PDB file of C-alpha atoms in Angstrom:
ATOM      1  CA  UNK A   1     -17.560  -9.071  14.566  1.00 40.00           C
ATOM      2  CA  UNK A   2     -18.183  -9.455  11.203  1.00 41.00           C
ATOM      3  CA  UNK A   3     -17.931 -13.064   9.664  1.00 39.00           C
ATOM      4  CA  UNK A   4     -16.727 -11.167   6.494  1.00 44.00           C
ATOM      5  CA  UNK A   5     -13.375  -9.449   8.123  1.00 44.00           C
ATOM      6  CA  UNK A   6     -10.341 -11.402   6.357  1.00 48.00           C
ATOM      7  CA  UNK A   7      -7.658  -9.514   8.599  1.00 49.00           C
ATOM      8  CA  UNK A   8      -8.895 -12.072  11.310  1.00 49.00           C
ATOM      9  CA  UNK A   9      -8.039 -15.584  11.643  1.00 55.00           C
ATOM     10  CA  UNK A  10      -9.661 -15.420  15.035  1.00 56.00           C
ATOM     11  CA  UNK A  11     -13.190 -15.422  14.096  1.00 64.00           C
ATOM     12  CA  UNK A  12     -14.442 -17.717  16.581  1.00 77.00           C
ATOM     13  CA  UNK A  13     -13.999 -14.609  19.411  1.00 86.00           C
ATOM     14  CA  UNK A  14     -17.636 -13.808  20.942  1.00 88.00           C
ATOM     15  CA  UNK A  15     -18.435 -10.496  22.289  1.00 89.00           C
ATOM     16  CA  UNK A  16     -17.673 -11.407  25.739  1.00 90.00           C
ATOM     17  CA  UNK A  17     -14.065 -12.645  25.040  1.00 89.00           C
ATOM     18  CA  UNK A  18     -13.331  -9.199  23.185  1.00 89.00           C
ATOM     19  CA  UNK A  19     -14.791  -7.896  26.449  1.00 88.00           C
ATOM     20  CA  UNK A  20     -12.978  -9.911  28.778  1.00 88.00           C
ATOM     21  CA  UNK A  21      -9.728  -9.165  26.811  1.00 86.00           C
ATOM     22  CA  UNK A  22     -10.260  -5.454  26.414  1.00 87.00           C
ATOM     23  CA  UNK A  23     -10.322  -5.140  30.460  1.00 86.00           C
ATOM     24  CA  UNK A  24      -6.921  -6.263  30.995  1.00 84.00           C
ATOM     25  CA  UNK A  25      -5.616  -4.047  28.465  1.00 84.00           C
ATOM     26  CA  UNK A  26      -7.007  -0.670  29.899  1.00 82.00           C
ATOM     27  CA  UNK A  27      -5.163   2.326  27.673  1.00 86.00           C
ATOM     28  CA  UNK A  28      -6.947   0.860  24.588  1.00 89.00           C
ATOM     29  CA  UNK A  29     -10.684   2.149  26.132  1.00 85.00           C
ATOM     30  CA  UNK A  30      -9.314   5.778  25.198  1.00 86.00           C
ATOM     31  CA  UNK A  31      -8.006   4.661  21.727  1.00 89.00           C
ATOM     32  CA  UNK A  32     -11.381   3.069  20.887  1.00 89.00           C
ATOM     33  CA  UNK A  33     -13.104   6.176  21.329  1.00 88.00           C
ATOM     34  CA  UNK A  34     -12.094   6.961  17.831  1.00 88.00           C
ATOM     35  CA  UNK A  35     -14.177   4.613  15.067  1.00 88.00           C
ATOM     36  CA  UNK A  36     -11.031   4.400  12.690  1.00 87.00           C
ATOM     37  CA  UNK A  37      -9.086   2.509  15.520  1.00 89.00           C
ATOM     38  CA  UNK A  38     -12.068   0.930  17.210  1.00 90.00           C
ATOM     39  CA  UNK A  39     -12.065  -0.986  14.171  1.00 89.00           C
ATOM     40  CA  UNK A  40      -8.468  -1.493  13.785  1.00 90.00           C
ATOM     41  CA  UNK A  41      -7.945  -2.602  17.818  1.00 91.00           C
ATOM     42  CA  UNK A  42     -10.936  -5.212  17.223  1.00 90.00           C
ATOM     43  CA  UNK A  43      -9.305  -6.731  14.238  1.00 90.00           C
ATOM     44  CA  UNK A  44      -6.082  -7.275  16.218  1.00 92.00           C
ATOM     45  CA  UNK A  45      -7.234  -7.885  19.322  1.00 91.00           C
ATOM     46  CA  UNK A  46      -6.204 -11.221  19.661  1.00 90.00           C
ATOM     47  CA  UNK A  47      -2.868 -10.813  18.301  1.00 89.00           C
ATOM     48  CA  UNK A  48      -1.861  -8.338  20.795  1.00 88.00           C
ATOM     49  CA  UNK A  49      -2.933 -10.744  23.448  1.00 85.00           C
ATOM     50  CA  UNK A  50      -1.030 -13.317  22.388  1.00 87.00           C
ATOM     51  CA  UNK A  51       1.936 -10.812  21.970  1.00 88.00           C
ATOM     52  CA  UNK A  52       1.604  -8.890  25.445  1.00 85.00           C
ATOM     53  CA  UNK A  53       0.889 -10.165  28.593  1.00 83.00           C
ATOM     54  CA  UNK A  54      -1.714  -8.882  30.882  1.00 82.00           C
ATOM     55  CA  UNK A  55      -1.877  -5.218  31.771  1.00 80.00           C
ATOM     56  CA  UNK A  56       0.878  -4.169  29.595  1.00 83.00           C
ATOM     57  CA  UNK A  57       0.690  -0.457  28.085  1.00 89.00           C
ATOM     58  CA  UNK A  58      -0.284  -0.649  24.537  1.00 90.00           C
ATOM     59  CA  UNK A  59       0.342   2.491  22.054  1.00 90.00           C
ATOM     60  CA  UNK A  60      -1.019   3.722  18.946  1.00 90.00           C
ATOM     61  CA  UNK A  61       1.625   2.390  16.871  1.00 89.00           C
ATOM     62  CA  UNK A  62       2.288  -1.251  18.380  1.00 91.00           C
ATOM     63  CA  UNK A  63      -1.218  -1.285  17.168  1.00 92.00           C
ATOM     64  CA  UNK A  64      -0.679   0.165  13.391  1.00 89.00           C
ATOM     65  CA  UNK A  65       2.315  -2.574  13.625  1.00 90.00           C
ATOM     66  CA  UNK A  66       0.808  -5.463  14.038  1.00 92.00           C
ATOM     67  CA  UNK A  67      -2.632  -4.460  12.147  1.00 91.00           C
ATOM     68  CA  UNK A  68      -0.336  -3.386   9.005  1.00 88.00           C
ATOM     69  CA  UNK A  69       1.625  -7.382   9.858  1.00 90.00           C
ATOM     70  CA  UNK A  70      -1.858  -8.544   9.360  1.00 92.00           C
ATOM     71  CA  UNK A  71      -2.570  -6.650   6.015  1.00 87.00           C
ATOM     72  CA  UNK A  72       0.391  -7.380   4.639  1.00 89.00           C
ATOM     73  CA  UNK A  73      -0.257 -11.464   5.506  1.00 91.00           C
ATOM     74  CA  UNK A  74      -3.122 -11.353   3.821  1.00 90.00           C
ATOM     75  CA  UNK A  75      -2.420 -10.092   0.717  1.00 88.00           C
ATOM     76  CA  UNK A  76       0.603 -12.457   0.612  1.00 91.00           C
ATOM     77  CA  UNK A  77      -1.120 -15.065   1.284  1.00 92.00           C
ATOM     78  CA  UNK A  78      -3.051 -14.245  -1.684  1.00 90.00           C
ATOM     79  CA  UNK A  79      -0.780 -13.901  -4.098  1.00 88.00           C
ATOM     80  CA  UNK A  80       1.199 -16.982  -2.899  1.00 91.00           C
ATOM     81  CA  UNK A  81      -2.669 -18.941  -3.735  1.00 92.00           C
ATOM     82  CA  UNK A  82      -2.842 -17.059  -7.089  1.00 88.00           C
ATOM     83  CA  UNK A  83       0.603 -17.811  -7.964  1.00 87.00           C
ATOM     84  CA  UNK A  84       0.591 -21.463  -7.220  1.00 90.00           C
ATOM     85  CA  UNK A  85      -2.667 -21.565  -9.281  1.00 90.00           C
ATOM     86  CA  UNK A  86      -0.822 -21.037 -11.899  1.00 86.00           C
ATOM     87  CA  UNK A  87       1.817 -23.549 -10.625  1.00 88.00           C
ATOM     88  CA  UNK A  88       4.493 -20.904 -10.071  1.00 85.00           C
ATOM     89  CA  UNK A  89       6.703 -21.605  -6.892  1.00 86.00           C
ATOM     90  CA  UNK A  90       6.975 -18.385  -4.510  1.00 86.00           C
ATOM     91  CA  UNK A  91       8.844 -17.293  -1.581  1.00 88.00           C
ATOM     92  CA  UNK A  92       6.532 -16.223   0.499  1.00 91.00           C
ATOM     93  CA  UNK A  93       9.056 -14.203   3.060  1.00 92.00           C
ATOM     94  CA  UNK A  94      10.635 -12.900  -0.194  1.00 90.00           C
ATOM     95  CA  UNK A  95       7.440 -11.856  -1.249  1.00 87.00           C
ATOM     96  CA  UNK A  96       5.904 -10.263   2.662  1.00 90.00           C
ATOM     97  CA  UNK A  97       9.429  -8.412   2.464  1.00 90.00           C
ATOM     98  CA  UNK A  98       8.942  -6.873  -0.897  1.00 86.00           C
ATOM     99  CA  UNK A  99       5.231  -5.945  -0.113  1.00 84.00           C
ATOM    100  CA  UNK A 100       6.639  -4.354   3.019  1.00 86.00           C
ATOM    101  CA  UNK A 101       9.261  -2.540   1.634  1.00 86.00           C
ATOM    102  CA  UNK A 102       7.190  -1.453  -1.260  1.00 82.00           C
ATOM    103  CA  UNK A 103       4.285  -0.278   1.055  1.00 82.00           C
ATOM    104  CA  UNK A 104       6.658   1.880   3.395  1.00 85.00           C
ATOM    105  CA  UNK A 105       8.029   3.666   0.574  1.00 85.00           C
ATOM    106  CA  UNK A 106       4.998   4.194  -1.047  1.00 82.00           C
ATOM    107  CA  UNK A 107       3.288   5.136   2.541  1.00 82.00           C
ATOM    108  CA  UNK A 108       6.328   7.731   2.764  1.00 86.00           C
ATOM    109  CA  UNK A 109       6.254   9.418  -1.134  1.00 84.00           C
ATOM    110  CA  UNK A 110       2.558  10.334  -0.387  1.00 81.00           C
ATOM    111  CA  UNK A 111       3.111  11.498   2.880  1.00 86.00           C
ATOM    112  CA  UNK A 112       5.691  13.720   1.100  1.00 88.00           C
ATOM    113  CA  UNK A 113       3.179  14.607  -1.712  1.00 83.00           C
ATOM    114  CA  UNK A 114       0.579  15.226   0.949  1.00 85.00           C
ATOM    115  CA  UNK A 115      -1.601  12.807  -1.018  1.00 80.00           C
ATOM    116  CA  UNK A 116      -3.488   9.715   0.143  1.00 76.00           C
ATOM    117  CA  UNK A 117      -4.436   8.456  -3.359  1.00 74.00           C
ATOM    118  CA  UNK A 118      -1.327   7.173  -5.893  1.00 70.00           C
ATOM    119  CA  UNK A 119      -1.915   7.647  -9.789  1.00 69.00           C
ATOM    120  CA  UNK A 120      -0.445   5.090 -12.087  1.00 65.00           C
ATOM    121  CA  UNK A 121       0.326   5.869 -14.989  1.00 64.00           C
ATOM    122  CA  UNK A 122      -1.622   4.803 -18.477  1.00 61.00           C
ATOM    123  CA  UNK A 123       1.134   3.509 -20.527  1.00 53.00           C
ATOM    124  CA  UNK A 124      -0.597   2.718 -23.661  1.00 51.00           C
ATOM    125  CA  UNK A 125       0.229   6.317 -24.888  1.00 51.00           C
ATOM    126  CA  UNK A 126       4.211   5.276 -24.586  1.00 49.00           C
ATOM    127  CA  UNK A 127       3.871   1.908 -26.345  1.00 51.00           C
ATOM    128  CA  UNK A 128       2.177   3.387 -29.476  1.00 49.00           C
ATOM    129  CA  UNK A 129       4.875   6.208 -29.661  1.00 52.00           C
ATOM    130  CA  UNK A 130       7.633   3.264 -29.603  1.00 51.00           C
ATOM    131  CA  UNK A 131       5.792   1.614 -32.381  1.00 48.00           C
ATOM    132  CA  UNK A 132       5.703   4.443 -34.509  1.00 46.00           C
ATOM    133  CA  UNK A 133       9.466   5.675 -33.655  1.00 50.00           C
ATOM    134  CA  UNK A 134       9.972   2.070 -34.870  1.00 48.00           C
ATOM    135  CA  UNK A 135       8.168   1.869 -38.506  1.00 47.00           C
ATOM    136  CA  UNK A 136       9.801   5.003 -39.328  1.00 46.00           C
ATOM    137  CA  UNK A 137      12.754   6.138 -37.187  1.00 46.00           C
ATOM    138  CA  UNK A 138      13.286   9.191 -39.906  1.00 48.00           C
ATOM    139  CA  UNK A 139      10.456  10.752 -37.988  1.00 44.00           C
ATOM    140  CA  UNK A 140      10.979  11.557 -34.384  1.00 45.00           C
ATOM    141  CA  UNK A 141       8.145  11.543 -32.413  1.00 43.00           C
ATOM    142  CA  UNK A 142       7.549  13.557 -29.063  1.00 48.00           C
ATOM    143  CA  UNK A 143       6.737  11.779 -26.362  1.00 47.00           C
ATOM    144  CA  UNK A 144       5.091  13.951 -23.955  1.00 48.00           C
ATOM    145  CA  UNK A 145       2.989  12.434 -21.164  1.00 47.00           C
ATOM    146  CA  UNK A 146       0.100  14.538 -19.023  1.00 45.00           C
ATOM    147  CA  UNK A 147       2.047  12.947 -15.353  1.00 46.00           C
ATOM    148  CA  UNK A 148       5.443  14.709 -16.876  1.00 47.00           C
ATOM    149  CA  UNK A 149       5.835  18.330 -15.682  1.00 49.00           C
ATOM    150  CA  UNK A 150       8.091  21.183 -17.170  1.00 46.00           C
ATOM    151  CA  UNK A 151       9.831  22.730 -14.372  1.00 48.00           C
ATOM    152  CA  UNK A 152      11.361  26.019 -15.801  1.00 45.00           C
ATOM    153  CA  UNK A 153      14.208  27.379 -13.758  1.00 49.00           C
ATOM    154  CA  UNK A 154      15.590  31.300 -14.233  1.00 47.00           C
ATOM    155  CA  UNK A 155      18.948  31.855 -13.959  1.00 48.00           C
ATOM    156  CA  UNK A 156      20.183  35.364 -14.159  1.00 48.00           C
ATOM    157  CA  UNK A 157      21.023  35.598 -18.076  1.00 48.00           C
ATOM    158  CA  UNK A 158      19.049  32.000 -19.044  1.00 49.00           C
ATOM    159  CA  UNK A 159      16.029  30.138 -18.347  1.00 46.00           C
ATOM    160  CA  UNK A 160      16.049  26.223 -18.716  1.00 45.00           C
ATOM    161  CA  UNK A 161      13.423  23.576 -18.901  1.00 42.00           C
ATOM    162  CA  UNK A 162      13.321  20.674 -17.336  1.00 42.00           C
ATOM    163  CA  UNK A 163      11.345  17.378 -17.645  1.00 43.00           C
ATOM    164  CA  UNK A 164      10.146  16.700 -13.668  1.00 44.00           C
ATOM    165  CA  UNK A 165       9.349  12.808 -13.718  1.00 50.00           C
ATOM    166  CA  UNK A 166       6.018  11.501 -12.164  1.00 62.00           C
ATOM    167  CA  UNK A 167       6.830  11.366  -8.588  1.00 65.00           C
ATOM    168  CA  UNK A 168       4.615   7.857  -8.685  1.00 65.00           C
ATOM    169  CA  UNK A 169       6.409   6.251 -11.624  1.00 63.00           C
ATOM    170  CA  UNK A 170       8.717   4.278  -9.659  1.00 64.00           C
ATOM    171  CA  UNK A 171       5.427   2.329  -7.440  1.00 67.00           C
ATOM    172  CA  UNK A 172       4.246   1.365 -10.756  1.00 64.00           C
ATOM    173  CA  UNK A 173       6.852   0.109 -13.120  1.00 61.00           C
ATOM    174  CA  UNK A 174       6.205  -2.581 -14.709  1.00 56.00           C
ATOM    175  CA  UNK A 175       3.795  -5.714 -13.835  1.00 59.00           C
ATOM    176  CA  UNK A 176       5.465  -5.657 -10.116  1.00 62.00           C
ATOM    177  CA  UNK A 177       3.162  -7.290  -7.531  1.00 62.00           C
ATOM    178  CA  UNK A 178       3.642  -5.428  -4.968  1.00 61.00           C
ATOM    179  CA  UNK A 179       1.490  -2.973  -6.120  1.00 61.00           C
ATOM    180  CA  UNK A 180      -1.632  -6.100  -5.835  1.00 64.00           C
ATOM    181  CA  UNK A 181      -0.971  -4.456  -1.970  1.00 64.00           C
ATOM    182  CA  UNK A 182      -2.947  -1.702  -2.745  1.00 67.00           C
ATOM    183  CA  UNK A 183      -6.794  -0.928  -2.866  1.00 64.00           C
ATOM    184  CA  UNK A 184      -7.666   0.383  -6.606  1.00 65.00           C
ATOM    185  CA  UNK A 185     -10.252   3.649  -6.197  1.00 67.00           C
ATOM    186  CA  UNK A 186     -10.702   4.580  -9.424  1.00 69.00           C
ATOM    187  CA  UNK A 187      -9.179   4.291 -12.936  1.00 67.00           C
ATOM    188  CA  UNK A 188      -5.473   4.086 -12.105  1.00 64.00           C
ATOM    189  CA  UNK A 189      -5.756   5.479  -8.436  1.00 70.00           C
ATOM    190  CA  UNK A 190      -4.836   3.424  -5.620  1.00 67.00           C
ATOM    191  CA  UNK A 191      -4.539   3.952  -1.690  1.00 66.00           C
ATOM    192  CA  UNK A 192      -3.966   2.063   1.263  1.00 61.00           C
TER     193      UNK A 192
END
């Protein structure tokens, strides 16, 4: 197991005690024939012994439960240190409920986009439009943003434009932590 792995608190496991486990939970031999949950069953291996007894049928998703329980820990736990490094008192059930919340919705929209990567926005654009509407409110400046899509809808005798907002604009508004949930791939691209 590696030493690195920060989902487990259980590093002290050797090889034979993963074996050892593994045996009395039988179904999960199948499951581990896949790499992408061979990994995720060894990382919470000793959570689901400690949560079913011996023998017990195991699925796919009691495993994605308590694997995404350990994620979310972890990156509460962080932000709880981070936070109180900067002497701020937390909540840290308020926060693991927020980060859950925030990740199932989230987890949902791209399902619904049928995307697995989550664009945030670049709102420097906005802010420099708001300054200038400001020093001069005579002129109006058009805000137009390349995330904002005209959706143009014929009717029989009319055809109408509409502004389509960013379906990802409500995961990133503002400097909300929850978002600290997520893995950052690229400029402004996150994922799971």
């Amino acid at each position: 197991m590696n030493k690195k792995n920060k989902m487990n608190d259980n590093l002290d496991w050797t090889v034979q005690q993963y074996e050892t486990t593994l045996k009395h939970f039988p179904n999960l031999n199948k499951m581990m024939e896949e790499p992408f949950l061979l990994r995720m069953i060894l990382t919470v291996l000793p959570s689901l012994m400690k949560r079913h007894s011996i023998g017990t049928k195991i699925s796919k998703s009691q495993v994605y439960e308590v694997f995404n329980e350990q994620w979310i820990d972890v990156h509460v736990k962080n932000v709880v240190n981070k936070l109180s490094e900067l002497r701020i008192q937390s909540n840290p059930k308020k926060i693991k409920a927020a980060f859950y919340l925030y990740c199932q919705d989230l987890a949902f929209e791209m399902f619904i986009q049928g995307n697995q990567v989550a664009t945030e926005n670049d709102y420097r654009e906005y802010e420099t439009d708001k300054i200038w509407s400001k020093l001069d409110p005579i002129i109006e400046t058009e805000t137009k943003s390349e995330d904002e899509k005209l959706e143009i809808k014929e009717n029989e005798s009319n055809t109408t434009v509409t502004k389509k907002q960013d379906a990802w604009d409500q995961y990133f508004n503002g400097d909300s932590i929850a978002k600290y949930a997520l893995r950052r791939v690229g400029d402004n691209k996150y994922q799971f």
